[in-house]
């Protein structure tokens, strides 16, 4: 098994940022905006990357949880710091051919989009990308969720992640005040309904006595 070392991890860096938020808010802001710069137009993200002067090189995957850390950490950042100016910079997206059928990851050096959008729209793009559901109405697991060892469960497009389903609910609830700040009532209504539907599906299909299953 080979994995490149010395890379920046999309999920890893944001997890560090949120845990250091109260003592290093400047670092958290930097990592949030750096994460924006490693999001694809479709809403998925570069799972990890090596910085390069001609454009960062990294891996595009079907991992189903990492992009959700962008709105989750952003919501926590503004709630704790009150720094709404983080939404002012406009950041370009990564551009490459989407992963083909049967292609679970690709190491590449993508281009940059002409389109530049603020952090709010980057977060909303991540939430929209999360709306991929399997036969039980739960979030698809893709090539992995937070547990990278589940990397073969969803490669055929049918596997579902209980973790990502709960994490999406948590993220939607956390990000609702941000939507309210931007007056996005339509999004609030849509995502409240989605969160309620997900929770019902989890209780109906994944609750096993006093605990939940891990994945399908």
Coordinates of C-alpha atoms in Angstrom, one line a residue:
X1 CA 0.0 0.0 0.0
X2 CA 1.4 3.4 -1.0
X3 CA 0.5 6.8 0.3
X4 CA 2.3 10.0 -0.4
X5 CA 3.7 11.7 2.7
X6 CA 4.3 15.3 3.7
X7 CA 1.0 16.4 2.2
X8 CA -1.6 18.8 3.4
X9 CA -4.8 16.9 4.2
X10 CA -8.1 18.7 3.6
X11 CA -9.9 17.1 6.5
X12 CA -6.8 16.9 8.7
X13 CA -6.0 20.6 8.4
X14 CA -9.5 21.7 9.2
X15 CA -9.7 19.3 12.2
X16 CA -6.5 20.9 13.5
X17 CA -7.9 24.4 12.9
X18 CA -11.2 23.8 14.8
X19 CA -9.3 22.3 17.8
X20 CA -7.0 25.3 17.9
X21 CA -9.7 27.8 17.3
X22 CA -9.8 29.4 20.7
X23 CA -6.0 29.9 20.9
X24 CA -5.1 30.4 17.2
X25 CA -8.1 31.9 15.3
X26 CA -5.8 33.4 12.7
X27 CA -4.5 29.9 11.8
X28 CA -8.1 28.6 11.6
X29 CA -9.0 31.4 9.2
X30 CA -6.0 30.6 7.0
X31 CA -6.8 26.9 6.8
X32 CA -10.5 27.6 6.0
X33 CA -9.5 29.8 3.1
X34 CA -6.8 27.4 2.0
X35 CA -9.5 24.6 2.0
X36 CA -11.7 26.8 -0.3
X37 CA -8.8 26.9 -2.8
X38 CA -8.7 23.1 -2.9
X39 CA -12.4 22.6 -3.7
X40 CA -13.5 21.5 -7.1
X41 CA -16.3 23.2 -9.0
X42 CA -18.5 20.2 -8.5
X43 CA -18.2 20.6 -4.7
X44 CA -15.9 17.7 -3.9
X45 CA -12.4 18.5 -2.7
X46 CA -8.7 17.5 -3.1
X47 CA -8.3 14.9 -0.3
X48 CA -4.6 15.8 0.1
X49 CA -2.1 17.8 -1.8
X50 CA 1.6 18.8 -2.1
X51 CA 2.3 22.5 -2.6
X52 CA 3.9 23.3 -6.0
X53 CA 4.9 26.6 -7.5
X54 CA 3.2 25.7 -10.8
X55 CA 0.0 24.6 -9.0
X56 CA -0.6 22.2 -6.2
X57 CA -0.6 18.5 -6.9
X58 CA -2.9 16.1 -5.0
X59 CA -5.5 13.4 -5.1
X60 CA -9.1 13.7 -6.2
X61 CA -11.2 11.0 -4.6
X62 CA -14.8 9.9 -3.9
X63 CA -14.3 10.3 -0.1
X64 CA -17.7 11.3 1.3
X65 CA -16.9 13.3 4.4
X66 CA -14.0 15.6 3.9
X67 CA -15.8 18.4 2.0
X68 CA -18.3 18.7 4.9
X69 CA -15.6 19.9 7.2
X70 CA -15.5 23.2 5.3
X71 CA -19.0 24.3 6.4
X72 CA -18.7 22.6 9.7
X73 CA -15.5 24.4 10.7
X74 CA -16.6 27.6 9.1
X75 CA -19.8 27.6 11.3
X76 CA -17.7 27.0 14.4
X77 CA -15.2 29.7 13.4
X78 CA -17.8 32.5 13.0
X79 CA -19.7 31.4 16.1
X80 CA -16.6 31.6 18.3
X81 CA -14.8 34.6 16.8
X82 CA -17.6 36.8 15.3
X83 CA -15.3 37.3 12.3
X84 CA -17.7 37.6 9.4
X85 CA -15.0 39.2 7.3
X86 CA -13.8 35.7 6.5
X87 CA -16.7 35.6 3.9
X88 CA -15.3 38.6 2.0
X89 CA -12.4 37.1 0.0
X90 CA -13.3 35.4 -3.3
X91 CA -11.5 32.2 -4.1
X92 CA -11.2 30.2 -7.3
X93 CA -12.1 26.5 -7.6
X94 CA -10.1 23.6 -8.9
X95 CA -11.0 22.3 -12.4
X96 CA -10.4 18.9 -13.8
X97 CA -12.4 16.1 -15.5
X98 CA -14.7 14.5 -12.9
X99 CA -13.7 11.0 -11.9
X100 CA -14.9 8.5 -14.5
X101 CA -17.0 5.4 -13.7
X102 CA -14.7 2.9 -11.9
X103 CA -12.1 5.5 -11.1
X104 CA -12.0 6.0 -7.3
X105 CA -9.1 8.4 -7.1
X106 CA -6.7 10.3 -9.3
X107 CA -3.4 12.1 -8.5
X108 CA -3.3 15.2 -10.6
X109 CA -2.4 18.9 -11.0
X110 CA -5.7 20.6 -11.8
X111 CA -6.3 24.0 -13.3
X112 CA -8.0 27.0 -11.6
X113 CA -11.4 28.2 -12.4
X114 CA -12.1 31.7 -13.8
X115 CA -15.1 31.7 -11.3
X116 CA -14.2 33.1 -7.9
X117 CA -16.7 32.9 -5.1
X118 CA -16.8 33.7 -1.4
X119 CA -16.6 31.3 1.5
X120 CA -20.4 31.1 1.9
X121 CA -20.9 29.9 -1.7
X122 CA -18.0 27.4 -1.3
X123 CA -19.8 26.0 1.8
X124 CA -23.1 25.8 0.0
X125 CA -21.5 24.0 -2.9
X126 CA -20.2 21.4 -0.4
X127 CA -23.6 21.0 1.1
X128 CA -25.2 20.5 -2.3
X129 CA -22.6 17.9 -3.2
X130 CA -23.5 16.0 0.0
X131 CA -27.0 15.3 -1.3
X132 CA -26.1 11.8 -2.7
X133 CA -28.2 9.1 -1.1
X134 CA -28.3 5.3 -1.2
X135 CA -31.1 2.7 -1.0
X136 CA -31.9 3.4 2.7
X137 CA -31.9 7.2 2.2
X138 CA -28.5 7.6 3.9
X139 CA -25.5 9.4 2.6
X140 CA -23.3 7.4 0.2
X141 CA -19.9 6.3 1.5
X142 CA -18.1 6.7 -1.7
X143 CA -14.5 5.5 -1.6
X144 CA -14.4 6.1 2.2
X145 CA -15.8 8.2 5.0
X146 CA -13.9 9.5 8.1
X147 CA -12.7 5.9 8.5
X148 CA -10.4 5.6 5.6
X149 CA -10.2 1.8 6.1
X150 CA -13.7 1.6 4.6
X151 CA -12.2 2.4 1.3
X152 CA -13.8 -0.5 -0.6
X153 CA -17.4 -0.4 0.8
X154 CA -18.8 2.2 -1.6
X155 CA -16.8 1.8 -4.8
X156 CA -19.8 0.4 -6.7
X157 CA -21.9 3.4 -5.7
X158 CA -24.3 1.6 -3.4
X159 CA -22.6 1.7 0.0
X160 CA -24.0 4.1 2.7
X161 CA -22.3 5.8 5.6
X162 CA -24.1 6.2 8.9
X163 CA -21.2 8.4 10.1
X164 CA -21.6 10.8 7.2
X165 CA -25.4 10.9 7.6
X166 CA -25.0 12.0 11.2
X167 CA -22.2 14.4 10.3
X168 CA -24.3 16.0 7.6
X169 CA -27.1 16.5 10.1
X170 CA -24.7 18.0 12.6
X171 CA -23.2 20.3 9.9
X172 CA -26.6 21.5 8.6
X173 CA -27.7 22.4 12.2
X174 CA -24.4 24.2 12.8
X175 CA -24.4 26.1 9.5
X176 CA -28.1 27.3 9.8
X177 CA -27.1 30.5 11.6
X178 CA -24.7 31.3 8.8
X179 CA -27.5 30.8 6.2
X180 CA -29.7 33.0 8.4
X181 CA -27.0 35.7 8.4
X182 CA -27.1 35.8 4.6
X183 CA -30.9 35.7 4.5
X184 CA -31.0 32.4 2.7
X185 CA -34.4 31.3 4.0
X186 CA -35.0 28.9 1.1
X187 CA -31.8 27.0 1.9
X188 CA -32.8 26.9 5.6
X189 CA -36.1 25.4 4.8
X190 CA -34.6 22.8 2.4
X191 CA -31.9 21.7 4.8
X192 CA -34.1 21.5 7.8
X193 CA -36.4 19.1 5.9
X194 CA -33.3 17.1 4.7
X195 CA -31.9 16.8 8.2
X196 CA -35.3 15.6 9.5
X197 CA -35.5 13.0 6.7
X198 CA -32.0 11.8 7.3
X199 CA -32.6 11.3 11.0
X200 CA -35.8 9.3 10.3
X201 CA -33.9 7.1 7.9
X202 CA -31.1 6.5 10.4
X203 CA -33.6 5.5 13.1
X204 CA -35.5 3.3 10.8
X205 CA -32.7 1.5 9.1
X206 CA -29.5 1.9 11.1
X207 CA -30.6 1.7 14.8
X208 CA -29.7 -1.7 16.1
X209 CA -31.0 -2.0 19.7
X210 CA -29.0 0.5 21.8
X211 CA -26.5 1.5 19.1
X212 CA -26.3 2.3 15.4
X213 CA -24.8 0.3 12.6
X214 CA -21.6 1.7 11.1
X215 CA -22.3 1.5 7.4
X216 CA -24.2 -0.5 4.7

